[in-house]
Amino acid sequence: MSHETQRGADETEDRDGTFGRYGGQYVPEALMPAVQELEDAYERYVLNNVDGFVDEFRRRLRDFGGRPTPLQRADRLSDRLDREVYLKREDLLHGGAHKLNNALGQVLLAKYMGKERIVAETGAGQHGTATAMAAAHLDMPCEVYMGTRDIQRQRPNVFRMRLNGSEVNPVSAGRGTLKEAINETMRDWATNVEDTHYVIGSVVGPHPFPEMVRTFQSVISEEARAQVQEQAGQLPDSVVACAGGGSNTMGTFHEFVGDESVDLFAVEAGGSSLAVDEETGVAPNSASLSTGTEGVLHGARTKLLQDSDGNVVESHSVSSGLDYAGVGPELAHLVDTERVTPVNVDDDEALEAFHLLSQEEGIIPALESAHAVAFARANPEQLGGLTVINVSGRGDKDLESVIEETENRELENAPGMDIFERAAGGSGGGL
Amino acid sequence: MSHETQRGADETEDRDGTFGRYGGQYVPEALMPAVQELEDAYERYVLNNVDGFVDEFRRRLRDFGGRPTPLQRADRLSDRLDREVYLKREDLLHGGAHKLNNALGQVLLAKYMGKERIVAETGAGQHGTATAMAAAHLDMPCEVYMGTRDIQRQRPNVFRMRLNGSEVNPVSAGRGTLKEAINETMRDWATNVEDTHYVIGSVVGPHPFPEMVRTFQSVISEEARAQVQEQAGQLPDSVVACAGGGSNTMGTFHEFVGDESVDLFAVEAGGSSLAVDEETGVAPNSASLSTGTEGVLHGARTKLLQDSDGNVVESHSVSSGLDYAGVGPELAHLVDTERVTPVNVDDDEALEAFHLLSQEEGIIPALESAHAVAFARANPEQLGGLTVINVSGRGDKDLESVIEETENRELENAPGMDIFERAAGGSGGGL
Amino acid sequence: MNLADAFDEPAFVPYLCVGDPSVERTREYVQALVRGGADVLELGLPFSEPIAEGPTIQGSVVRALEAGTTPEQYFEFVDSLDVDVPVVCMTYYNLLYQYGDSEAQRASDASGEAASDGPESFVERAAEVGISGFVIPDLPAEEAGPLRAACDDHGLDLVFIVAPTTEGDRLERMVELSSGYLYVQARLGVTGAKADVSDQTEASLAKVSQYDIPKAVGFGVSSGDQARHIVEAGADGVIVGSALVDVVAEHGDPDGDDVPERLEAKARELSEGVAAGAENMAKPEGQ
Amino acid sequence: MNLADAFDEPAFVPYLCVGDPSVERTREYVQALVRGGADVLELGLPFSEPIAEGPTIQGSVVRALEAGTTPEQYFEFVDSLDVDVPVVCMTYYNLLYQYGDSEAQRASDASGEAASDGPESFVERAAEVGISGFVIPDLPAEEAGPLRAACDDHGLDLVFIVAPTTEGDRLERMVELSSGYLYVQARLGVTGAKADVSDQTEASLAKVSQYDIPKAVGFGVSSGDQARHIVEAGADGVIVGSALVDVVAEHGDPDGDDVPERLEAKARELSEGVAAGAENMAKPEGQ
Ligand SMILES: Cc1ncc(COP(=O)(O)O)c(C=O)c1O
Ligand SMILES: Cc1ncc(COP(=O)(O)O)c(C=O)c1O
């Protein structure tokens, strides 16, 4: 079944929910009816605005979510890179990241479909918190699966989900991180498929998820494209977004895909190295677009990090939201067709960009988003005269880990944190 | 010297920066020229838009700050209270609270004045982080004074200030909290007055601070008044805001002061009790409007919590942003003239409202803002048919303390937090 | 051996994951199952993302991977297996998809394009080692074209899982695509031993009864009694995994533990349950 | 005693906070200062928010408050003080503002309206106990109307602080409002002992030299040498606080420590510095 996107033809999508050689629906048979029901509901409500779904979605994105988010000229970064740099401020969306665009869309869709329960996976906790917020807002019971290790690493987000009334189910399989949480959520969905909707967190999974999540996230580029033309009087020469699963990426790129003059850069996490350690089955990076190979993961054919047998390897990044071995099939296809350029920056560069944006623009970005900034900073000549960088989220969730990671490295510009010892020493006071 | 406010006549303000019997300029002589210079600059740039100050301020509030913030109908709270409840979403402002409206205004003004350095005090760290963000954004060196005790209690905000490149100066005097931090910032200002601007964090301090901060914050009521009329087709019957120093309060009330049909409720922190313990010199509350007496604190005559000699007592609230012994002079005057009704809720009620809004609306409010919600929840009959509640900030900064405080009490509706033990137990995994 | 023929009499189909705790021990276990009455063997090839499995089989898969079990070891194991029952390979699609890509080839083509040529090489190798068919839980009919074709080319069966949610056209299509037997999923969810037989079982069997293909019921079967009930309800086979893996999970000293004995006993209980059901079916109430 | 008369000869004006560590010890300390040559005493009444003080005097104020020092105790102390030099009360405006509100009155009027009647009662009581004047660091000329009036009514002096930033009209107005002496702030900032005399001092003195009122310089003076320089620069008095409080801060056993002796010695050093300066001023270079 072939869909037209809401805003006109989509050149990257073929029949049957595939994008070139990628996509598809590799899910257990028990889920197929649910996946097909979702395809129908997506077409009906999201593409054709039946029952005014799209109107309600947009109203709630505005009133509850805080859209539109600003497009801001970054004054000092523009000076530094000697070109016009604009930031799309998804960090200002309710919950602190672009994730709500998708979570709100899906929870609302589940309501329109008459579902009575939401499940979701989460890694860093950003998608989980966004889903928990949307579920509380729309009065839907919600359970979020999260690896035990991530639970310990991301305490604040766990608190937030619990405060929003969601259950958080610890997943101890494997390394206790995102990949396992997705597996476990699929299992829950396969068990409770009749009344439950699975709110997947990125442009991954079986069709129609990649297309649907991209449609919900495309509000980013819809706004940014209009804003940049209004503020700068022109289209950008380039658009830069980080890529984990690729939802902020596709959301930021989508409306620019047809603008051939606009270069699109998907910035992956280079981690500490681009190699894969076959011995331990670990990739010290999450650069599936740059170094991954074709395979099937979590319901879709796509590029992924795997060993020579086809077992998926554990990815790594200092930024847990990018720490995923796969990537959305549409993005994989756009890379194959050379419409999107995959690039990557390593952990150190991302941390330096984090500090740069914090100190020079007064915006503490998510570590994920810092990757996009880091690429721009290191490669200004590739950006053209005017670039739009998506700041996909805010860095409040990353404070503790940035401090820790910063202490272990020699980084340009990192501020000292001896303040706590000084305060404890109790000197202070007086001039 | 009498000022007209930017948006027409102001009925509450008398000559010489006083509001009825309140206000004034009780500062050391060394500061008087600076205070007067600030009065002039305020008149020039803020009131008369010289050099396009106001235009730049508004543009930066939009692009950097994320204004306008939404006015959102709270569906479930409306059902529960059986009337229309709208939330003004200052929690979505950059930094996570209304504080940026003021911080950005003042730092920008300092720039227009040719100042080269910013100092600020902070208690909970919200004003400090807002100032640090604004200073980074506008490339101004910034030092923030903060009590040693608050530094230990509010680690994430300390990190944020440091990340934004601000110095944080520990103040160990007294209990090491906000009151002492203000004293210390005044001392720094008195020392470096020639090149330094003091960005005060609320509608307190010597004239012109109370009026100026209120003018910067009035964007809240300016937007809310237009939004409620657009969305509901009418003015509200009541407006509710929490009150610490009173900046979100005055910002939310200002444009409604002239609307006689609109009841204005300033919700103070009732803490654990409204009494003052003369013995220890501690008030287990921060209800200066409800229980304070007239006096002079931090440069202004106002209502404050003091013992019978006139020494200021330590206030207390579960919400550190409300934990202040004084209150803005204009608000004190509006209470005396019965235009504003001072009310208060205790720590338990505030915590319950925090959980209610988190679970039922998907908005985790600042504990400060939860006080406003708590009042509305407990007194729906006072609200009329349509009320606007200001959600002055988000609760991310309060997670740890809410969990802790919740564990110590029997609260309606509080979610359990045994998830961490369960996750550590490593059971989980599998259905 | 023709897979469908194994279901002439109601069949007991045990599952084990190869390599848990080692390939060598799996060999002992498989022999014990055959002694206990196995008619068909479903042998799992471990994959890192076993999304259709419950905790028990997940655990087994993880142990097998930790022991370093690779597809090639699996094939060698099956090749060297000296048993008289057909072997069905149960695994996930990515392993089929990747097989045959040499590392060198992969490295020379880091972009991933054309790195994989589909399931062809895997099926070829499976045929070589005498595997009779496949169960691939994450491959629905819609995505099965290439594998179905490869199986046809090599004379292997491809078994589809009919879920409680499978109905109408999709059911038709799946039955059409399926060969060897139909895997009838007894309940929604994932694999795992349960104390009762789902009410769903009878309804699920009824909806496929009209089709001329053996039906084997799995997901949750754990006792001889359940096996008997399922056969009485019209099944041609009973598939048991988690209840056996539970026994394997308790393995101890490789030379001294009694896992093979206990597996054999459990298999006997289950195969006797199947046989008892078959006997009762021969009586009037039989369909 | 008339405050201005104390400055006929250049005067040494020491400051101490009453109640640190106790009112009784303050009595000993004050007597020591007088023995050491004090011409005027600035006695601090401790207030919880001493915004014009640096760490040294803050510490003293905190200790005095912790010892429970109240305005009433302060007045009784001054009343019973048997010294021959004028006493100036140094405190913050809120204590003047609150004085005389009984607790009962306050409780009966929780709204705070009309709870305070301004500084009147405080000044009256100060006059009663023989205080000569006030220094109120948080009360600029602009807010001083009511206190100036009350002082006039009771024949007390009100001393204003002229800061390095004070100029033009404001300076005029302050000199006009000031009586007793002008407190010339030697440097920007807060109180606190410094090792050098600010360059500002001469400029500050120059700008007030035309006015016919004694000028006493304070903020940062810590040695006899500095005191001499200041007087040479034209000051009529030298105010010293932190350098003395530093000595008080080291108090130990109330019966055994040598704080009074050391205070007296420090005072002597300072008063001799003042005297030496005065002598030099009599010479040609003098203004
Ligand atoms: C702020 C932020 N940006 C980016 C990502 C990466 O996800 P995606 O690539 O789907 O946008 C995440 C994931 O958690 C995130 O939290
Ligand atoms: C979110 C929030 N609301 C309210 C307040 C109280 O300040 P004010 O009364 O000045 O609005 C604070 C102070 O930190 C705050 O952070």
mmCIF file of N, CA and C in Angstrom, chain B residues 21 24-30 32-33 36 173 179 183-184 187 190-191 193-194 292-297 301 303 306-312 336, chain D residues 47-51 53 58 65 70-71 93-95 97-98 103 106 110-113 137-140 142-143 161 163 165-166 170 174 188-190:
data_model
loop_
_atom_site.group_PDB
_atom_site.id
_atom_site.type_symbol
_atom_site.label_atom_id
_atom_site.label_comp_id
_atom_site.label_asym_id
_atom_site.label_seq_id
_atom_site.Cartn_x
_atom_site.Cartn_y
_atom_site.Cartn_z
ATOM 1 N N ARG B 21 3.253 52.907 50.448
ATOM 2 C CA ARG B 21 4.274 53.092 51.470
ATOM 3 C C ARG B 21 5.537 52.273 51.217
ATOM 4 N N GLY B 24 11.412 52.409 47.451
ATOM 5 C CA GLY B 24 12.509 53.281 47.874
ATOM 6 C C GLY B 24 13.874 52.736 47.483
ATOM 7 N N GLN B 25 14.882 53.399 48.052
ATOM 8 C CA GLN B 25 16.263 53.068 47.676
ATOM 9 C C GLN B 25 17.164 53.057 48.893
ATOM 10 N N TYR B 26 17.052 52.027 49.702
ATOM 11 C CA TYR B 26 17.830 51.950 50.931
ATOM 12 C C TYR B 26 19.130 51.204 50.654
ATOM 13 N N VAL B 27 20.051 51.888 50.035
ATOM 14 C CA VAL B 27 21.319 51.244 49.694
ATOM 15 C C VAL B 27 22.485 52.098 50.152
ATOM 16 N N PRO B 28 23.638 51.473 50.324
ATOM 17 C CA PRO B 28 24.821 52.239 50.697
ATOM 18 C C PRO B 28 25.070 53.360 49.682
ATOM 19 N N GLU B 29 25.568 54.432 50.176
ATOM 20 C CA GLU B 29 25.834 55.613 49.371
ATOM 21 C C GLU B 29 26.639 55.277 48.115
ATOM 22 N N ALA B 30 27.586 54.361 48.241
ATOM 23 C CA ALA B 30 28.436 54.046 47.091
ATOM 24 C C ALA B 30 27.607 53.561 45.913
ATOM 25 N N MET B 32 24.442 54.547 45.237
ATOM 26 C CA MET B 32 23.404 55.469 44.780
ATOM 27 C C MET B 32 23.619 55.959 43.344
ATOM 28 N N PRO B 33 24.847 56.347 42.993
ATOM 29 C CA PRO B 33 25.014 56.788 41.605
ATOM 30 C C PRO B 33 24.672 55.685 40.615
ATOM 31 N N GLN B 36 21.014 55.341 40.356
ATOM 32 C CA GLN B 36 20.443 56.445 39.572
ATOM 33 C C GLN B 36 20.783 56.332 38.090
ATOM 34 N N ALA B 173 28.306 32.767 54.705
ATOM 35 C CA ALA B 173 27.709 33.488 55.841
ATOM 36 C C ALA B 173 26.330 32.923 56.160
ATOM 37 N N LYS B 179 19.283 34.806 51.141
ATOM 38 C CA LYS B 179 19.385 36.110 51.787
ATOM 39 C C LYS B 179 20.853 36.546 51.869
ATOM 40 N N ASN B 183 23.038 39.671 50.055
ATOM 41 C CA ASN B 183 23.925 40.588 50.777
ATOM 42 C C ASN B 183 25.296 40.639 50.108
ATOM 43 N N GLU B 184 25.793 39.458 49.778
ATOM 44 C CA GLU B 184 27.144 39.388 49.253
ATOM 45 C C GLU B 184 27.226 40.012 47.856
ATOM 46 N N ARG B 187 27.488 43.608 48.156
ATOM 47 C CA ARG B 187 28.845 44.011 48.538
ATOM 48 C C ARG B 187 29.766 44.047 47.317
ATOM 49 N N ALA B 190 28.889 47.065 45.346
ATOM 50 C CA ALA B 190 29.391 48.289 45.987
ATOM 51 C C ALA B 190 30.893 48.452 45.739
ATOM 52 N N THR B 191 31.571 47.351 45.521
ATOM 53 C CA THR B 191 33.016 47.401 45.296
ATOM 54 C C THR B 191 33.356 47.712 43.839
ATOM 55 N N VAL B 193 31.214 48.890 41.397
ATOM 56 C CA VAL B 193 30.018 49.517 40.829
ATOM 57 C C VAL B 193 30.284 50.204 39.488
ATOM 58 N N GLU B 194 31.494 50.626 39.256
ATOM 59 C CA GLU B 194 31.705 51.447 38.063
ATOM 60 C C GLU B 194 31.531 50.680 36.762
ATOM 61 N N GLY B 292 3.989 38.738 57.169
ATOM 62 C CA GLY B 292 5.128 39.624 57.397
ATOM 63 C C GLY B 292 4.689 41.002 57.877
ATOM 64 N N THR B 293 5.689 41.788 58.276
ATOM 65 C CA THR B 293 5.402 43.154 58.701
ATOM 66 C C THR B 293 6.316 44.105 57.938
ATOM 67 N N GLU B 294 5.941 45.344 57.962
ATOM 68 C CA GLU B 294 6.661 46.333 57.193
ATOM 69 C C GLU B 294 8.078 46.529 57.720
ATOM 70 N N GLY B 295 8.996 46.678 56.811
ATOM 71 C CA GLY B 295 10.372 46.890 57.220
ATOM 72 C C GLY B 295 11.204 47.225 56.004
ATOM 73 N N VAL B 296 12.517 47.248 56.209
ATOM 74 C CA VAL B 296 13.413 47.570 55.101
ATOM 75 C C VAL B 296 14.360 46.395 54.889
ATOM 76 N N LEU B 297 14.339 45.860 53.696
ATOM 77 C CA LEU B 297 15.224 44.742 53.389
ATOM 78 C C LEU B 297 15.755 44.891 51.982
ATOM 79 N N ARG B 301 11.608 49.302 51.192
ATOM 80 C CA ARG B 301 10.638 49.117 52.247
ATOM 81 C C ARG B 301 9.596 48.144 51.712
ATOM 82 N N LYS B 303 7.062 44.284 52.932
ATOM 83 C CA LYS B 303 6.657 43.358 53.995
ATOM 84 C C LYS B 303 7.717 42.268 54.096
ATOM 85 N N GLN B 306 10.328 39.136 60.107
ATOM 86 C CA GLN B 306 11.352 39.658 61.005
ATOM 87 C C GLN B 306 10.939 39.400 62.441
ATOM 88 N N ASP B 307 11.908 39.462 63.316
ATOM 89 C CA ASP B 307 11.557 39.308 64.731
ATOM 90 C C ASP B 307 11.194 40.681 65.298
ATOM 91 N N SER B 308 10.875 40.729 66.573
ATOM 92 C CA SER B 308 10.323 41.979 67.111
ATOM 93 C C SER B 308 11.367 43.094 67.153
ATOM 94 N N ASP B 309 12.655 42.740 67.087
ATOM 95 C CA ASP B 309 13.685 43.774 67.054
ATOM 96 C C ASP B 309 13.879 44.361 65.661
ATOM 97 N N GLY B 310 13.466 43.572 64.639
ATOM 98 C CA GLY B 310 13.712 44.032 63.280
ATOM 99 C C GLY B 310 14.809 43.253 62.591
ATOM 100 N N ASN B 311 15.322 42.232 63.252
ATOM 101 C CA ASN B 311 16.245 41.356 62.535
ATOM 102 C C ASN B 311 15.438 40.415 61.658
ATOM 103 N N VAL B 312 15.968 40.184 60.454
ATOM 104 C CA VAL B 312 15.252 39.371 59.493
ATOM 105 C C VAL B 312 15.411 37.911 59.889
ATOM 106 N N ASP B 336 -2.052 45.529 50.170
ATOM 107 C CA ASP B 336 -2.634 46.520 51.082
ATOM 108 C C ASP B 336 -3.877 47.162 50.480
ATOM 109 N N PHE D 47 22.832 43.938 63.203
ATOM 110 C CA PHE D 47 21.646 43.704 62.376
ATOM 111 C C PHE D 47 21.919 42.485 61.492
ATOM 112 N N SER D 48 20.888 41.752 61.224
ATOM 113 C CA SER D 48 21.066 40.473 60.520
ATOM 114 C C SER D 48 21.550 40.592 59.084
ATOM 115 N N GLU D 49 21.374 41.753 58.454
ATOM 116 C CA GLU D 49 21.777 41.884 57.046
ATOM 117 C C GLU D 49 22.783 43.020 56.871
ATOM 118 N N PRO D 50 24.003 42.844 57.324
ATOM 119 C CA PRO D 50 24.991 43.940 57.298
ATOM 120 C C PRO D 50 25.611 44.112 55.907
ATOM 121 N N ILE D 51 24.836 44.659 54.978
ATOM 122 C CA ILE D 51 25.263 44.638 53.574
ATOM 123 C C ILE D 51 26.467 45.517 53.271
ATOM 124 N N GLU D 53 29.161 45.644 55.165
ATOM 125 C CA GLU D 53 30.341 45.173 55.879
ATOM 126 C C GLU D 53 31.055 44.058 55.132
ATOM 127 N N GLN D 58 31.196 41.531 59.424
ATOM 128 C CA GLN D 58 30.111 40.550 59.357
ATOM 129 C C GLN D 58 30.254 39.508 60.450
ATOM 130 N N LEU D 65 24.903 38.743 67.355
ATOM 131 C CA LEU D 65 23.514 38.299 67.263
ATOM 132 C C LEU D 65 23.354 36.926 67.901
ATOM 133 N N THR D 70 20.305 42.561 71.690
ATOM 134 C CA THR D 70 19.107 43.241 71.171
ATOM 135 C C THR D 70 19.316 44.746 71.242
ATOM 136 N N PRO D 71 18.490 45.509 70.527
ATOM 137 C CA PRO D 71 18.594 46.972 70.614
ATOM 138 C C PRO D 71 18.464 47.451 72.056
ATOM 139 N N TYR D 93 18.948 50.519 58.830
ATOM 140 C CA TYR D 93 17.719 51.284 59.016
ATOM 141 C C TYR D 93 16.576 50.454 59.569
ATOM 142 N N ASN D 94 16.514 49.161 59.220
ATOM 143 C CA ASN D 94 15.345 48.411 59.659
ATOM 144 C C ASN D 94 15.207 48.364 61.177
ATOM 145 N N LEU D 95 16.346 48.390 61.876
ATOM 146 C CA LEU D 95 16.240 48.335 63.330
ATOM 147 C C LEU D 95 15.655 49.633 63.889
ATOM 148 N N TYR D 97 13.591 51.459 62.222
ATOM 149 C CA TYR D 97 12.242 51.467 61.693
ATOM 150 C C TYR D 97 11.305 50.630 62.566
ATOM 151 N N GLN D 98 11.826 49.513 63.078
ATOM 152 C CA GLN D 98 11.001 48.584 63.844
ATOM 153 C C GLN D 98 10.865 48.974 65.305
ATOM 154 N N GLU D 103 5.561 43.644 70.418
ATOM 155 C CA GLU D 103 5.107 42.432 69.737
ATOM 156 C C GLU D 103 3.598 42.368 69.707
ATOM 157 N N ARG D 106 2.313 44.363 66.927
ATOM 158 C CA ARG D 106 2.568 43.722 65.652
ATOM 159 C C ARG D 106 1.569 42.602 65.404
ATOM 160 N N ALA D 110 -1.384 42.119 61.724
ATOM 161 C CA ALA D 110 -0.522 41.234 60.933
ATOM 162 C C ALA D 110 -0.367 41.703 59.493
ATOM 163 N N SER D 111 -1.251 42.557 59.053
ATOM 164 C CA SER D 111 -1.146 43.008 57.665
ATOM 165 C C SER D 111 0.049 43.924 57.479
ATOM 166 N N GLY D 112 0.601 44.375 58.564
ATOM 167 C CA GLY D 112 1.785 45.206 58.461
ATOM 168 C C GLY D 112 1.472 46.672 58.278
ATOM 169 N N GLU D 113 0.224 47.001 58.086
ATOM 170 C CA GLU D 113 -0.076 48.422 57.885
ATOM 171 C C GLU D 113 0.095 49.186 59.180
ATOM 172 N N PRO D 137 24.452 52.949 57.249
ATOM 173 C CA PRO D 137 25.032 52.770 55.908
ATOM 174 C C PRO D 137 24.016 52.489 54.808
ATOM 175 N N ASP D 138 22.831 51.975 55.155
ATOM 176 C CA ASP D 138 21.890 51.703 54.068
ATOM 177 C C ASP D 138 20.846 52.798 53.940
ATOM 178 N N LEU D 139 21.146 53.982 54.490
ATOM 179 C CA LEU D 139 20.191 55.076 54.393
ATOM 180 C C LEU D 139 20.805 56.242 53.630
ATOM 181 N N PRO D 140 20.572 56.281 52.333
ATOM 182 C CA PRO D 140 21.127 57.401 51.579
ATOM 183 C C PRO D 140 20.299 58.661 51.839
ATOM 184 N N GLU D 142 18.462 60.348 50.090
ATOM 185 C CA GLU D 142 17.124 60.343 49.505
ATOM 186 C C GLU D 142 16.054 59.793 50.440
ATOM 187 N N GLU D 143 16.471 58.867 51.327
ATOM 188 C CA GLU D 143 15.480 58.221 52.177
ATOM 189 C C GLU D 143 15.566 58.726 53.612
ATOM 190 N N ILE D 161 27.659 59.031 54.813
ATOM 191 C CA ILE D 161 28.879 58.499 54.218
ATOM 192 C C ILE D 161 29.004 59.052 52.800
ATOM 193 N N ALA D 163 30.772 58.548 49.425
ATOM 194 C CA ALA D 163 31.515 57.484 48.743
ATOM 195 C C ALA D 163 32.367 58.068 47.630
ATOM 196 N N THR D 165 32.080 57.499 44.754
ATOM 197 C CA THR D 165 31.179 57.752 43.623
ATOM 198 C C THR D 165 30.272 58.954 43.829
ATOM 199 N N THR D 166 30.294 59.530 45.016
ATOM 200 C CA THR D 166 29.367 60.628 45.293
ATOM 201 C C THR D 166 29.878 61.929 44.676
ATOM 202 N N ARG D 170 24.329 65.479 44.457
ATOM 203 C CA ARG D 170 24.138 64.565 45.580
ATOM 204 C C ARG D 170 25.106 64.905 46.697
ATOM 205 N N MET D 174 24.063 65.896 50.457
ATOM 206 C CA MET D 174 24.489 65.100 51.589
ATOM 207 C C MET D 174 25.224 65.927 52.618
ATOM 208 N N LEU D 188 35.963 52.142 47.211
ATOM 209 C CA LEU D 188 34.703 51.465 46.922
ATOM 210 C C LEU D 188 34.690 50.127 47.640
ATOM 211 N N GLY D 189 33.493 49.645 47.880
ATOM 212 C CA GLY D 189 33.389 48.327 48.473
ATOM 213 C C GLY D 189 32.826 48.370 49.862
ATOM 214 N N VAL D 190 33.277 47.416 50.647
ATOM 215 C CA VAL D 190 32.748 47.276 51.990
ATOM 216 C C VAL D 190 33.874 47.448 52.986
#
